[in-house]
mmCIF file of C-alpha atoms in Angstrom:
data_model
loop_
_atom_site.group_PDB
_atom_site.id
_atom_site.type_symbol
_atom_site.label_atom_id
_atom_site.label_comp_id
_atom_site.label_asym_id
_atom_site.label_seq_id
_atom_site.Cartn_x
_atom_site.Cartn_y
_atom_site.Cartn_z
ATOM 1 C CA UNK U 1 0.000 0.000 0.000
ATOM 2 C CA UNK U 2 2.764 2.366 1.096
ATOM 3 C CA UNK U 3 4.651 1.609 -2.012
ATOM 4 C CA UNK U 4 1.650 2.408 -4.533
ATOM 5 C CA UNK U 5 1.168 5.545 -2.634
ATOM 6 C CA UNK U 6 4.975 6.712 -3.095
ATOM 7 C CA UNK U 7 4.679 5.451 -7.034
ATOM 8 C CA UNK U 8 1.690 7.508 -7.419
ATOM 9 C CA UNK U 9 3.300 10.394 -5.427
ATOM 10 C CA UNK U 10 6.219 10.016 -7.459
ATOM 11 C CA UNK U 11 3.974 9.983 -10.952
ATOM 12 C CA UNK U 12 2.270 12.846 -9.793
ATOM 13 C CA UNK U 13 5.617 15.272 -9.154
ATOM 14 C CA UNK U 14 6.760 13.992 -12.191
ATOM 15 C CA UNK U 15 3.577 15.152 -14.394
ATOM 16 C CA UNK U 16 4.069 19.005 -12.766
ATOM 17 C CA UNK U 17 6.411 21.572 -14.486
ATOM 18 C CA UNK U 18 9.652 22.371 -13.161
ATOM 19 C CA UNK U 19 8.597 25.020 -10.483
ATOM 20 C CA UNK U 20 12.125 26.553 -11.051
ATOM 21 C CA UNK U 21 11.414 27.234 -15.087
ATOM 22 C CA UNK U 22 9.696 31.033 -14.912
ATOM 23 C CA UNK U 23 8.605 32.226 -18.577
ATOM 24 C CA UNK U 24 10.387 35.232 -20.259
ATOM 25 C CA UNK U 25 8.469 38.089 -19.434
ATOM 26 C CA UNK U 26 11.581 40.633 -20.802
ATOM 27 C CA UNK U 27 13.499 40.682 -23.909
ATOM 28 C CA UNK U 28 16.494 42.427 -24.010
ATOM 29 C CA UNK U 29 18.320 43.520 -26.175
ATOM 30 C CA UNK U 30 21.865 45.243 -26.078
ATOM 31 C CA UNK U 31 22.216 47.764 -28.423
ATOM 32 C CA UNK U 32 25.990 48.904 -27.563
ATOM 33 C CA UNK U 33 28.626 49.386 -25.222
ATOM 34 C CA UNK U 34 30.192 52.386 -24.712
ATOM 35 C CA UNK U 35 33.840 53.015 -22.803
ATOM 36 C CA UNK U 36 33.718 57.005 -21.760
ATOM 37 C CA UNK U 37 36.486 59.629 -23.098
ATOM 38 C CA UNK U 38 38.879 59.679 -20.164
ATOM 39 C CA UNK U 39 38.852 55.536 -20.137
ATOM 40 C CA UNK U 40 41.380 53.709 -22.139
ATOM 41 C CA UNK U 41 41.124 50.157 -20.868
ATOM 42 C CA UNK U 42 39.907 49.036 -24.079
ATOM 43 C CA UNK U 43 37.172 46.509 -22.416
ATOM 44 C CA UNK U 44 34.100 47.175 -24.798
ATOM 45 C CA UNK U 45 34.587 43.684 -25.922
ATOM 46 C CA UNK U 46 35.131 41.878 -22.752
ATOM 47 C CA UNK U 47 32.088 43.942 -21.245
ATOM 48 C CA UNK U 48 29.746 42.786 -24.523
ATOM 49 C CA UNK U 49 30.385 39.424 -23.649
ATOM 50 C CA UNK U 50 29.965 39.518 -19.948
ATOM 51 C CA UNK U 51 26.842 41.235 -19.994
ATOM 52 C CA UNK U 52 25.253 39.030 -22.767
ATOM 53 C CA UNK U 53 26.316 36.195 -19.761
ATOM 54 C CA UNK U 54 25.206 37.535 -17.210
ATOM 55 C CA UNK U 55 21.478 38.923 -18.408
ATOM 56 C CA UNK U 56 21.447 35.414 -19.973
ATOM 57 C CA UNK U 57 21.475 33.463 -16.423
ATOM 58 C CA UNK U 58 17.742 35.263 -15.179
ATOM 59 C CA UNK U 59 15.318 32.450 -16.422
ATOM 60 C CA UNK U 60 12.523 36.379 -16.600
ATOM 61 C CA UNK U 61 14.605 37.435 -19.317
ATOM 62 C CA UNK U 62 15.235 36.997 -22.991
ATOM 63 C CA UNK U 63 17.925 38.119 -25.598
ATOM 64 C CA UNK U 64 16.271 36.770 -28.992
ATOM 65 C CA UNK U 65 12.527 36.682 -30.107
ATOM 66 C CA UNK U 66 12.781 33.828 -31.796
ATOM 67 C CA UNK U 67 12.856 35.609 -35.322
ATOM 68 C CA UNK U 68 15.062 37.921 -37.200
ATOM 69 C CA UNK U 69 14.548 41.463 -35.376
ATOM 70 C CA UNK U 70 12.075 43.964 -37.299
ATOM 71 C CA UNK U 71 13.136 46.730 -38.970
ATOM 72 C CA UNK U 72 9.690 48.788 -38.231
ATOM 73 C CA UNK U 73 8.955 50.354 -34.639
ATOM 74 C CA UNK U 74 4.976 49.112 -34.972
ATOM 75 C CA UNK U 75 6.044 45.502 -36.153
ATOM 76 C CA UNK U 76 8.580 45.197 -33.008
ATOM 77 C CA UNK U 77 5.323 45.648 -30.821
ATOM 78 C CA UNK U 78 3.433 43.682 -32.377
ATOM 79 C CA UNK U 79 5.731 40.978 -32.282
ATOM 80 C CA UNK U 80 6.379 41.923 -28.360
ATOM 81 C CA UNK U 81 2.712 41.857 -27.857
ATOM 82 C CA UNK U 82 2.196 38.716 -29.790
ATOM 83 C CA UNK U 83 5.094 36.934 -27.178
ATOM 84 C CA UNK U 84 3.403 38.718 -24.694
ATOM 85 C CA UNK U 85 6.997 40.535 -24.085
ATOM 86 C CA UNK U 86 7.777 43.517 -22.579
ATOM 87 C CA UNK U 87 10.799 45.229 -24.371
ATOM 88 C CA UNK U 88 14.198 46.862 -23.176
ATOM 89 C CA UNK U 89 17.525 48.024 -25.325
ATOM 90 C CA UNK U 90 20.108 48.863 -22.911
ATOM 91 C CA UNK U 91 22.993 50.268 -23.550
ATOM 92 C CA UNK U 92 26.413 49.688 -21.154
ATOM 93 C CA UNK U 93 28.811 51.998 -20.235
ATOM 94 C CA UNK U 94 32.119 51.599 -18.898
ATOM 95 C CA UNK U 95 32.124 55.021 -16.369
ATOM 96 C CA UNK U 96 35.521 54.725 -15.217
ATOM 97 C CA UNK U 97 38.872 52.812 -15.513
ATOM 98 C CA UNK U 98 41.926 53.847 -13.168
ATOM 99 C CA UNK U 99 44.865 51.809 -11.765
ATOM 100 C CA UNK U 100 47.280 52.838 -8.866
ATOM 101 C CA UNK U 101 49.966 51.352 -7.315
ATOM 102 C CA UNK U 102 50.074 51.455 -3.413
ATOM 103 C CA UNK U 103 52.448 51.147 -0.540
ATOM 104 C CA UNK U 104 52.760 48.053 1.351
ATOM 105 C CA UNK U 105 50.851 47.319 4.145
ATOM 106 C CA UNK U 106 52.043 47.500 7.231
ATOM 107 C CA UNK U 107 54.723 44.387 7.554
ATOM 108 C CA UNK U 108 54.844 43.599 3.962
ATOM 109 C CA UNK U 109 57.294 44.357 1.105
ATOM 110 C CA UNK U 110 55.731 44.301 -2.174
ATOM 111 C CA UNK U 111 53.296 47.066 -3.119
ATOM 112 C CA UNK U 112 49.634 46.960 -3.814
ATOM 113 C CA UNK U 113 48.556 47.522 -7.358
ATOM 114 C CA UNK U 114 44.448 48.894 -6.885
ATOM 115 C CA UNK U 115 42.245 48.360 -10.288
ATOM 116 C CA UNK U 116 39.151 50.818 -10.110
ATOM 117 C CA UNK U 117 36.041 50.074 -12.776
ATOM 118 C CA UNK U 118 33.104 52.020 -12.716
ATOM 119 C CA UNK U 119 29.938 51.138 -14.820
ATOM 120 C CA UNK U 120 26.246 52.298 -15.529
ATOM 121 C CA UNK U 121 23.955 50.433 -17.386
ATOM 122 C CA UNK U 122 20.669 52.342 -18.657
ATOM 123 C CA UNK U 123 17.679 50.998 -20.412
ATOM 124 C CA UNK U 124 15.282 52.481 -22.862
ATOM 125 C CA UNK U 125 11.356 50.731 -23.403
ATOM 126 C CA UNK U 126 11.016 49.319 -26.797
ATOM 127 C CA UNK U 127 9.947 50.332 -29.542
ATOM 128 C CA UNK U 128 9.012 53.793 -27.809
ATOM 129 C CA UNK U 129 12.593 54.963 -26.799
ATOM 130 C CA UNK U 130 12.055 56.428 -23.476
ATOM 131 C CA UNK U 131 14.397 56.079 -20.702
ATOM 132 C CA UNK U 132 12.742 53.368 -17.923
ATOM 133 C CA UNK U 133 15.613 51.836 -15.970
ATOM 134 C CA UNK U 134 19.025 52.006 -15.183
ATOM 135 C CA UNK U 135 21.919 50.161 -12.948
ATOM 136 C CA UNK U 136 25.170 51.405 -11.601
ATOM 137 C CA UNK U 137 27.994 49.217 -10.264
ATOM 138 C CA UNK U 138 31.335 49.595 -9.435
ATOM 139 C CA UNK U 139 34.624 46.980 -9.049
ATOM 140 C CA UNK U 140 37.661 47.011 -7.192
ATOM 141 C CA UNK U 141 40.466 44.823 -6.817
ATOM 142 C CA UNK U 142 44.276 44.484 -5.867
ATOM 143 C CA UNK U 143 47.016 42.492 -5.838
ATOM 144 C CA UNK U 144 50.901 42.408 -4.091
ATOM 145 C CA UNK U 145 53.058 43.371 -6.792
ATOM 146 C CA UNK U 146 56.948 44.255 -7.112
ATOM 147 C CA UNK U 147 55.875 45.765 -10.717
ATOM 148 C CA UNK U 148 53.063 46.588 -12.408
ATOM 149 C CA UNK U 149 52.987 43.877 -15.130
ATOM 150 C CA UNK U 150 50.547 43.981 -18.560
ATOM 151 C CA UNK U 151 49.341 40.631 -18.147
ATOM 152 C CA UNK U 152 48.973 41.577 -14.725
ATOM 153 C CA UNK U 153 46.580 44.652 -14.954
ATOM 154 C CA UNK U 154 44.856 43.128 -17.608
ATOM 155 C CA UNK U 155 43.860 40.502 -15.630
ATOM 156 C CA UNK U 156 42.997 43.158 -12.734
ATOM 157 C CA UNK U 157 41.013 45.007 -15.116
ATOM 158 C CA UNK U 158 39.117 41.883 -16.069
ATOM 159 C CA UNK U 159 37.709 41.325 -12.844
ATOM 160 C CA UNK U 160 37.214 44.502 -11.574
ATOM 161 C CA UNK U 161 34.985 44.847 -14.893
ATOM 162 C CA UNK U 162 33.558 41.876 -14.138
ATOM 163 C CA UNK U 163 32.487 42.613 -10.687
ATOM 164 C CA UNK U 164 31.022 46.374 -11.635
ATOM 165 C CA UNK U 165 29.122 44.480 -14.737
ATOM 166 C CA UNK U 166 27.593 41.801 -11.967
ATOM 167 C CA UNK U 167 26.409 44.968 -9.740
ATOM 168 C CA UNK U 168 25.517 46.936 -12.811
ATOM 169 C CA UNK U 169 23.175 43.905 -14.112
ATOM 170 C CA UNK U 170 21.827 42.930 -10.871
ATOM 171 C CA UNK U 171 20.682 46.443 -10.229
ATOM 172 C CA UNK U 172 18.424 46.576 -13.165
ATOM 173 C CA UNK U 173 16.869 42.750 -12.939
ATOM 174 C CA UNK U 174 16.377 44.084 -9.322
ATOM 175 C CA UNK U 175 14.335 47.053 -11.071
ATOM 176 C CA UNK U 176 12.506 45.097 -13.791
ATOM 177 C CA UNK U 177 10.908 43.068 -11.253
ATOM 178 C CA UNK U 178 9.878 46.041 -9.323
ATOM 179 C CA UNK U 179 8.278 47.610 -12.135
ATOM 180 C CA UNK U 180 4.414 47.417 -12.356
ATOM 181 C CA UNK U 181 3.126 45.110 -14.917
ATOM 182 C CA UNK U 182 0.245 47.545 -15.670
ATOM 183 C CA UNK U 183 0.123 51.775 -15.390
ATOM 184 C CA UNK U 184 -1.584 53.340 -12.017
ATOM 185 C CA UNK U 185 -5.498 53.882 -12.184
ATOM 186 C CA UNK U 186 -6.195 57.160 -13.372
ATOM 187 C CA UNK U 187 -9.288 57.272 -10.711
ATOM 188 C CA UNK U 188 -8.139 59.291 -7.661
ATOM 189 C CA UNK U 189 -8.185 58.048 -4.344
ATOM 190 C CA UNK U 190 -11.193 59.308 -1.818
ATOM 191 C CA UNK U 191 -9.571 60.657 1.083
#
């Protein structure tokens, strides 16, 4: 008896969806990436590619429709609409990108190199264009160093971009699932 119970248990779990599956409700798509004047860190590509990751991971969001993208603003919503897809194009920039090299710490020899990345990301509603979201993060890391090496701060860079980009992106799923899935009442309220 106990063991037809647990089989039909079992039968039963097995027939449900996967609870943790959610259905896109966002599509995203990233229209550039942008490093600012005063930045030469050259990490536009990295950043494209870590970003693309990292929006990639939330099971609420989507980077392709499905079909080539439309070239028309009113076929985009209809093809939103018809996915039943609310639309963002973000575009990431990389804010700032600084390196210094430290003295030791107290009882140590070898200096402290300090990578410094700042990034924003900001979001506009498709098709319309208007500005609805945005994210700001920022990474820092070090390392003991006798020199300051290429390979070195390149590597430093890397993560420090990587960490902003996780903080940048985090910040605006954080906001997308704060957002209202329908505009206030117009009524006003009786007081």
């Amino acid at each position: 008896m106990r063991r037809a119970a647990a089989l039909l248990l079992l039968a039963n779990v097995l027939a449900l969806p996967q609870l943790g599956e959610a259905k896109p409700r966002f599509f995203v798509y990233l229209r550039a990436v942008k490093e600012q004047v005063n930045t030469r860190c050259k990490l536009a590509s990295q950043a494209r590619a870590l970003v693309k990751k990292l929006l990639a991971k939330d099971p609420t969001i989507t980077l392709d429709l499905g079909a080539p993208m439309p070239k028309s603003k009113k076929a985009l919503a209809k093809l939103l609409a018809a996915k039943k897809l609310r639309g963002y194009g973000i575009v990431f920039r990389i804010t700032r990108c600084k390196h210094s090299l430290n003295p030791p710490a107290k009882g140590r020899r070898a200096k402290v190199l300090m990578v410094e990345v700042g990034s924003a990301l900001d979001a506009e509603t498709i098709p319309s264009g208007q500005l609805a979201l945005a994210g700001i993060g920022a990474g820092q890391v070090g390392t003991e160093v006798s020199r300051i090496r290429k390979e070195e701060l390149a590597s430093l860079r890397a993560d420090a971009l990587e960490v902003a980009a996780k903080q940048s992106v985090a910040r605006f799923i954080t906001n997308l699932g704060s957002r209202r899935s329908h505009p206030p009442s117009k009524r006003r309220r009786r007081r």
